[in-house]
Amino acid sequence: MSLPNLETFKNNPYGTETAIDDVLENFEFLDDWEERYSYIIDLGKSLPEFPESEKIEANYVHGCQSQVWLIHMQDPADGKIYLMIDSDAIIVKGLAAVVLCILNAKTASEITNTDVEAIFEQMDLIRHISPTRGNGLRSMIELVKSIASQQ
Amino acid sequence: MALNVNVLREEFPILHQEVNNKPLIYLDSAASSQKPRAVMQAMDHYYETANANVHRGAHTLGDRATQSYEAVRDTVATFINAKSRQEIIWTKGTTEAMNLLASGLSQSWQAGDEVIVSRMEHHANIVPWQMAAERTGAIVKVLEINDKGELRMEQLDELISERTKVIAIGHVSNVLGTINPVKEIIAKAKAKGIVTIIDGAQAVPHFKVDVQDLDCDFYAFSSHKLFGPTGLGVLYGKQARLEALPPYQGGGEMIERVSFEGTTFNKLPYKFEAGTPAIAEVVGLGAAIKYLESQDRSAIEAHEQALLKRAEELAADIPGLRVIGEASNKVPVLSFVMDGLHPSDLGTLLDQQGIGIRTGHHCAMPLMEAFKVPGTARASFAFYNTLEEVEALFAGLAKIQRMFT
Ligand SMILES: Cc1ncc(COP(=O)(O)O)c(C=O)c1O
């Protein structure tokens, strides 16, 4: 089974066109939980399609109540790491889009040096990556960090 | 007399708070129930006036501790109508009770012996049997369920064989709420000399259980689901069965005499209680049971059934909602799935509205398989829940559905 090509990875708007600062800016204008979570749901819905053929055990992120898949590819030209994520839970997908805005299309050292927790804290979403939540977001972030540290 | 829930709620301090800026609505009592003030007070009082180790002290506090602790054994024996206090063993919980039984009973199994459990068991009443079977070459057989989430009783006769050693069945399903006809199963098993074990974790919080009337060999439950503290459970066993069972863990308390030439074990119930027990928790459980017994149990049951009925009515009004578990005989537990919505999304968005439910496989993966769902959302009610809270749950679900359209 072959991975999608680098172009497909690069077409993911999160972390490329849409930076985390854009998300943070939008987030500031949202007043209540409904608006905030509707925004996250929309992010989740707009995540680029994840190839069905890649939904295999090797790409499965364990420790999740929902199912989560993650694949990556490195651009040999500049060393940037490109990610694709999917989940069957829409909020997890939306939060994955936030993670992508933070970590996608970054170099290994950028990934290792980014404090993802601080950003989730700022968005008041920290509970979603607390070790007590079995939703896999934390495992997802740890996986990306470990991919980066192996480069 | 109807239950005055608002008066009763005053006894549960934890319920009076906000989460996520909304009044807390706690609908996860099947996972762990909340505790009446009397439980915390009893534990505080114990630590403030009597704390010491039990069965050892040559001093006043030790006597006080032992007295308070052992008195609860009588309370529990009366609560489930055991014949004697020797039949009440303290464990860490239902899980430990099942491990104790699987480990002890399997010591006399041969390869090819059989254990029957049901499709709807909690992992605590599956995995210990699988481990014992693995060790001994025994076989775990499964009593299946119908679409409504009821045991297919007609299968039982087929499943029982000459080799059946144990039937271990839940009294009430933690996912479906189904109340199983355990008395009938026990009678069938008894006629064949098969050991019967009932997982009562989800039963005792909802209705009166009489172990002599059931006539089971063993019955287990957890304190924390019965409005008592965590870390404590009860294993009831008929005296003769307990006498015949080898000890589980070794250590202090469970011995009569230790020497390197050979050790003899203590008598019941201490033979199964190695080490310093959860003394304050036992005292807390005593207070929980006293609290429960001081209530009008039939009024509580009627109120719980009213909560369930209201929940079922409102569930029927939500398009795309499918209830998992529609047995005719249920405790107030409602599992469901919704079209296009993952249970974990439901859990997150209800939590934002102050409503705590459980989502996932509920430690019953074989049951999820049967219903072909990866998990469910589960609202479980206790007598301290109100009809307004049930209504708030469904208003919350309707709101979530609107967010997705
Ligand atoms: C039916 C059933 N059996 C066993 C258990 C295990 O209880 P504990 O975790 O208290 O040992 C539970 C708890 O979820 C349960 O619902």
Tab-separated table of N, CA and C in Angstrom, chain B residues 29-31 118-123 125-126 143 145-146 148-151 169-182 198-207 219 225 308 324-327 329-335 358 361-368 371 376 378-381:
chain	number	residue	atom	x	y	z
B	29	SER	N	-24.107	7.384	37.624
B	29	SER	CA	-24.080	6.658	38.896
B	29	SER	C	-23.762	5.181	38.725
B	30	ALA	N	-23.971	4.633	37.526
B	30	ALA	CA	-23.624	3.232	37.316
B	30	ALA	C	-22.109	3.051	37.316
B	31	ALA	N	-21.378	4.112	36.963
B	31	ALA	CA	-19.921	4.038	37.026
B	31	ALA	C	-19.474	4.192	38.473
B	118	SER	N	-22.286	-14.699	30.399
B	118	SER	CA	-23.205	-14.214	29.372
B	118	SER	C	-22.535	-13.160	28.492
B	119	ARG	N	-23.139	-12.891	27.373
B	119	ARG	CA	-22.687	-11.903	26.407
B	119	ARG	C	-22.621	-10.502	27.025
B	120	MET	N	-23.467	-10.251	28.021
B	120	MET	CA	-23.564	-8.880	28.523
B	120	MET	C	-22.716	-8.637	29.775
B	121	GLU	N	-21.782	-9.572	30.072
B	121	GLU	CA	-20.985	-9.380	31.288
B	121	GLU	C	-20.013	-8.200	31.171
B	122	HIS	N	-19.761	-7.617	32.315
B	122	HIS	CA	-18.667	-6.656	32.485
B	122	HIS	C	-17.349	-7.447	32.379
B	123	HIS	N	-16.309	-6.804	31.878
B	123	HIS	CA	-15.016	-7.503	31.741
B	123	HIS	C	-14.567	-8.154	33.056
B	125	ASN	N	-16.234	-9.871	34.934
B	125	ASN	CA	-16.807	-11.216	35.028
B	125	ASN	C	-16.561	-12.008	33.741
B	126	ILE	N	-15.547	-11.604	32.993
B	126	ILE	CA	-15.135	-12.370	31.811
B	126	ILE	C	-13.654	-12.728	31.925
B	143	LEU	N	-23.549	-17.409	27.045
B	143	LEU	CA	-25.009	-17.354	26.922
B	143	LEU	C	-25.338	-16.059	26.174
B	145	ILE	N	-27.631	-13.122	23.864
B	145	ILE	CA	-28.766	-12.241	24.180
B	145	ILE	C	-29.621	-12.031	22.927
B	146	ASN	N	-30.837	-11.562	23.139
B	146	ASN	CA	-31.684	-11.221	21.989
B	146	ASN	C	-31.550	-9.730	21.658
B	148	LYS	N	-33.389	-7.254	22.163
B	148	LYS	CA	-33.782	-6.319	23.213
B	148	LYS	C	-32.747	-6.219	24.334
B	149	GLY	N	-31.774	-7.130	24.271
B	149	GLY	CA	-30.767	-7.110	25.330
B	149	GLY	C	-31.160	-7.958	26.521
B	150	GLU	N	-31.892	-9.037	26.232
B	150	GLU	CA	-32.248	-9.988	27.291
B	150	GLU	C	-31.537	-11.313	27.036
B	151	LEU	N	-31.259	-12.040	28.110
B	151	LEU	CA	-30.589	-13.335	27.966
B	151	LEU	C	-31.478	-14.290	27.188
B	169	ILE	N	-22.943	-14.964	36.245
B	169	ILE	CA	-23.855	-14.105	35.483
B	169	ILE	C	-24.097	-12.802	36.242
B	170	GLY	N	-24.214	-11.729	35.493
B	170	GLY	CA	-24.549	-10.451	36.114
B	170	GLY	C	-26.024	-10.396	36.485
B	171	HIS	N	-26.293	-9.846	37.641
B	171	HIS	CA	-27.693	-9.686	38.049
B	171	HIS	C	-28.347	-8.609	37.181
B	172	VAL	N	-27.580	-7.518	36.972
B	172	VAL	CA	-28.061	-6.390	36.159
B	172	VAL	C	-26.927	-5.949	35.253
B	173	SER	N	-27.225	-5.708	33.982
B	173	SER	CA	-26.200	-5.253	33.037
B	173	SER	C	-25.892	-3.771	33.238
B	174	ASN	N	-24.595	-3.457	33.307
B	174	ASN	CA	-24.196	-2.052	33.503
B	174	ASN	C	-24.430	-1.209	32.255
B	175	VAL	N	-24.570	-1.857	31.102
B	175	VAL	CA	-24.755	-1.120	29.852
B	175	VAL	C	-26.231	-1.015	29.489
B	176	LEU	N	-26.926	-2.151	29.627
B	176	LEU	CA	-28.306	-2.230	29.134
B	176	LEU	C	-29.324	-1.948	30.227
B	177	GLY	N	-28.921	-2.151	31.458
B	177	GLY	CA	-29.865	-2.013	32.570
B	177	GLY	C	-30.738	-3.239	32.767
B	178	THR	N	-30.606	-4.221	31.895
B	178	THR	CA	-31.422	-5.435	31.979
B	178	THR	C	-31.278	-6.131	33.336
B	179	ILE	N	-32.409	-6.450	33.940
B	179	ILE	CA	-32.394	-7.279	35.149
B	179	ILE	C	-32.560	-8.728	34.705
B	180	ASN	N	-31.562	-9.532	34.970
B	180	ASN	CA	-31.577	-10.909	34.482
B	180	ASN	C	-32.320	-11.855	35.428
B	181	PRO	N	-32.948	-12.879	34.858
B	181	PRO	CA	-33.685	-13.846	35.696
B	181	PRO	C	-32.720	-14.796	36.396
B	182	VAL	N	-31.927	-14.258	37.310
B	182	VAL	CA	-30.849	-15.069	37.895
B	182	VAL	C	-31.394	-16.206	38.754
B	198	ILE	N	-23.073	-14.651	41.171
B	198	ILE	CA	-23.832	-13.522	40.636
B	198	ILE	C	-23.046	-12.237	40.857
B	199	ASP	N	-22.846	-11.496	39.749
B	199	ASP	CA	-22.226	-10.178	39.814
B	199	ASP	C	-23.347	-9.174	40.086
B	200	GLY	N	-23.408	-8.727	41.321
B	200	GLY	CA	-24.514	-7.860	41.735
B	200	GLY	C	-24.158	-6.384	41.769
B	201	ALA	N	-23.036	-6.006	41.118
B	201	ALA	CA	-22.555	-4.620	41.212
B	201	ALA	C	-23.637	-3.602	40.852
B	202	GLN	N	-24.430	-3.922	39.831
B	202	GLN	CA	-25.431	-2.946	39.371
B	202	GLN	C	-26.821	-3.225	39.940
B	203	ALA	N	-26.927	-4.266	40.758
B	203	ALA	CA	-28.245	-4.609	41.293
B	203	ALA	C	-28.488	-3.956	42.651
B	204	VAL	N	-27.544	-4.157	43.573
B	204	VAL	CA	-27.768	-3.686	44.951
B	204	VAL	C	-28.079	-2.193	45.069
B	205	PRO	N	-27.586	-1.330	44.178
B	205	PRO	CA	-27.952	0.085	44.322
B	205	PRO	C	-29.428	0.357	43.996
B	206	HIS	N	-30.100	-0.596	43.368
B	206	HIS	CA	-31.441	-0.306	42.865
B	206	HIS	C	-32.571	-1.071	43.531
B	207	PHE	N	-32.287	-2.275	43.985
B	207	PHE	CA	-33.382	-3.034	44.621
B	207	PHE	C	-32.835	-3.983	45.678
B	219	TYR	N	-22.124	-14.129	45.656
B	219	TYR	CA	-22.729	-12.886	45.168
B	219	TYR	C	-21.733	-11.772	45.474
B	225	LYS	N	-20.481	1.768	44.207
B	225	LYS	CA	-21.697	1.898	43.405
B	225	LYS	C	-22.934	1.886	44.294
B	308	LEU	N	-36.678	6.461	34.427
B	308	LEU	CA	-36.394	5.649	33.242
B	308	LEU	C	-37.489	5.818	32.190
B	324	ILE	N	-30.050	1.336	23.096
B	324	ILE	CA	-29.426	0.006	23.137
B	324	ILE	C	-29.833	-0.629	24.467
B	325	GLY	N	-30.684	-1.635	24.371
B	325	GLY	CA	-31.161	-2.279	25.602
B	325	GLY	C	-32.596	-1.913	25.876
B	326	GLU	N	-33.506	-2.767	25.434
B	326	GLU	CA	-34.926	-2.473	25.596
B	326	GLU	C	-35.639	-3.625	26.295
B	327	ALA	N	-34.976	-4.166	27.275
B	327	ALA	CA	-35.559	-5.270	28.039
B	327	ALA	C	-36.799	-4.765	28.768
B	329	ASN	N	-37.590	-5.584	31.729
B	329	ASN	CA	-37.280	-5.456	33.146
B	329	ASN	C	-35.921	-4.773	33.310
B	330	LYS	N	-35.946	-3.474	33.649
B	330	LYS	CA	-34.692	-2.709	33.659
B	330	LYS	C	-34.534	-1.842	34.903
B	331	VAL	N	-33.285	-1.582	35.266
B	331	VAL	CA	-32.986	-0.512	36.223
B	331	VAL	C	-32.811	0.767	35.400
B	332	PRO	N	-32.772	1.945	36.049
B	332	PRO	CA	-32.722	3.188	35.273
B	332	PRO	C	-31.367	3.464	34.630
B	333	VAL	N	-31.106	2.755	33.554
B	333	VAL	CA	-29.893	2.938	32.755
B	333	VAL	C	-30.344	3.056	31.312
B	334	LEU	N	-29.860	4.079	30.604
B	334	LEU	CA	-30.237	4.242	29.205
B	334	LEU	C	-28.987	4.413	28.350
B	335	SER	N	-28.699	3.353	27.577
B	335	SER	CA	-27.598	3.428	26.621
B	335	SER	C	-28.168	3.781	25.268
B	358	ARG	N	-21.518	8.698	30.676
B	358	ARG	CA	-20.349	7.911	30.309
B	358	ARG	C	-20.458	7.530	28.840
B	361	HIS	N	-17.062	1.817	25.632
B	361	HIS	CA	-17.512	0.420	25.585
B	361	HIS	C	-17.972	-0.081	26.950
B	362	HIS	N	-17.797	0.742	27.986
B	362	HIS	CA	-18.288	0.412	29.336
B	362	HIS	C	-17.763	-0.928	29.839
B	363	CYS	N	-16.537	-1.264	29.486
B	363	CYS	CA	-15.955	-2.542	29.915
B	363	CYS	C	-16.846	-3.716	29.540
B	364	ALA	N	-17.466	-3.636	28.388
B	364	ALA	CA	-18.310	-4.742	27.927
B	364	ALA	C	-18.170	-4.861	26.413
B	365	MET	N	-16.937	-5.074	25.967
B	365	MET	CA	-16.672	-5.108	24.522
B	365	MET	C	-17.439	-6.211	23.790
B	366	PRO	N	-17.533	-7.427	24.366
B	366	PRO	CA	-18.307	-8.455	23.642
B	366	PRO	C	-19.763	-8.033	23.408
B	367	LEU	N	-20.295	-7.237	24.324
B	367	LEU	CA	-21.674	-6.770	24.170
B	367	LEU	C	-21.771	-5.729	23.045
B	368	MET	N	-20.767	-4.850	22.960
B	368	MET	CA	-20.730	-3.845	21.887
B	368	MET	C	-20.724	-4.546	20.533
B	371	PHE	N	-24.131	-5.713	19.431
B	371	PHE	CA	-24.997	-4.641	18.927
B	371	PHE	C	-24.357	-3.911	17.750
B	376	THR	N	-21.264	3.204	23.245
B	376	THR	CA	-22.541	3.892	23.380
B	376	THR	C	-22.355	5.090	24.300
B	378	ARG	N	-24.090	6.507	27.653
B	378	ARG	CA	-24.932	5.900	28.680
B	378	ARG	C	-25.281	6.909	29.764
B	379	ALA	N	-26.567	7.115	29.944
B	379	ALA	CA	-27.025	7.904	31.085
B	379	ALA	C	-27.511	6.912	32.125
B	380	SER	N	-26.976	7.004	33.320
B	380	SER	CA	-27.449	6.100	34.380
B	380	SER	C	-27.912	6.942	35.554
B	381	PHE	N	-29.071	6.592	36.062
B	381	PHE	CA	-29.721	7.426	37.079
B	381	PHE	C	-29.685	6.768	38.448
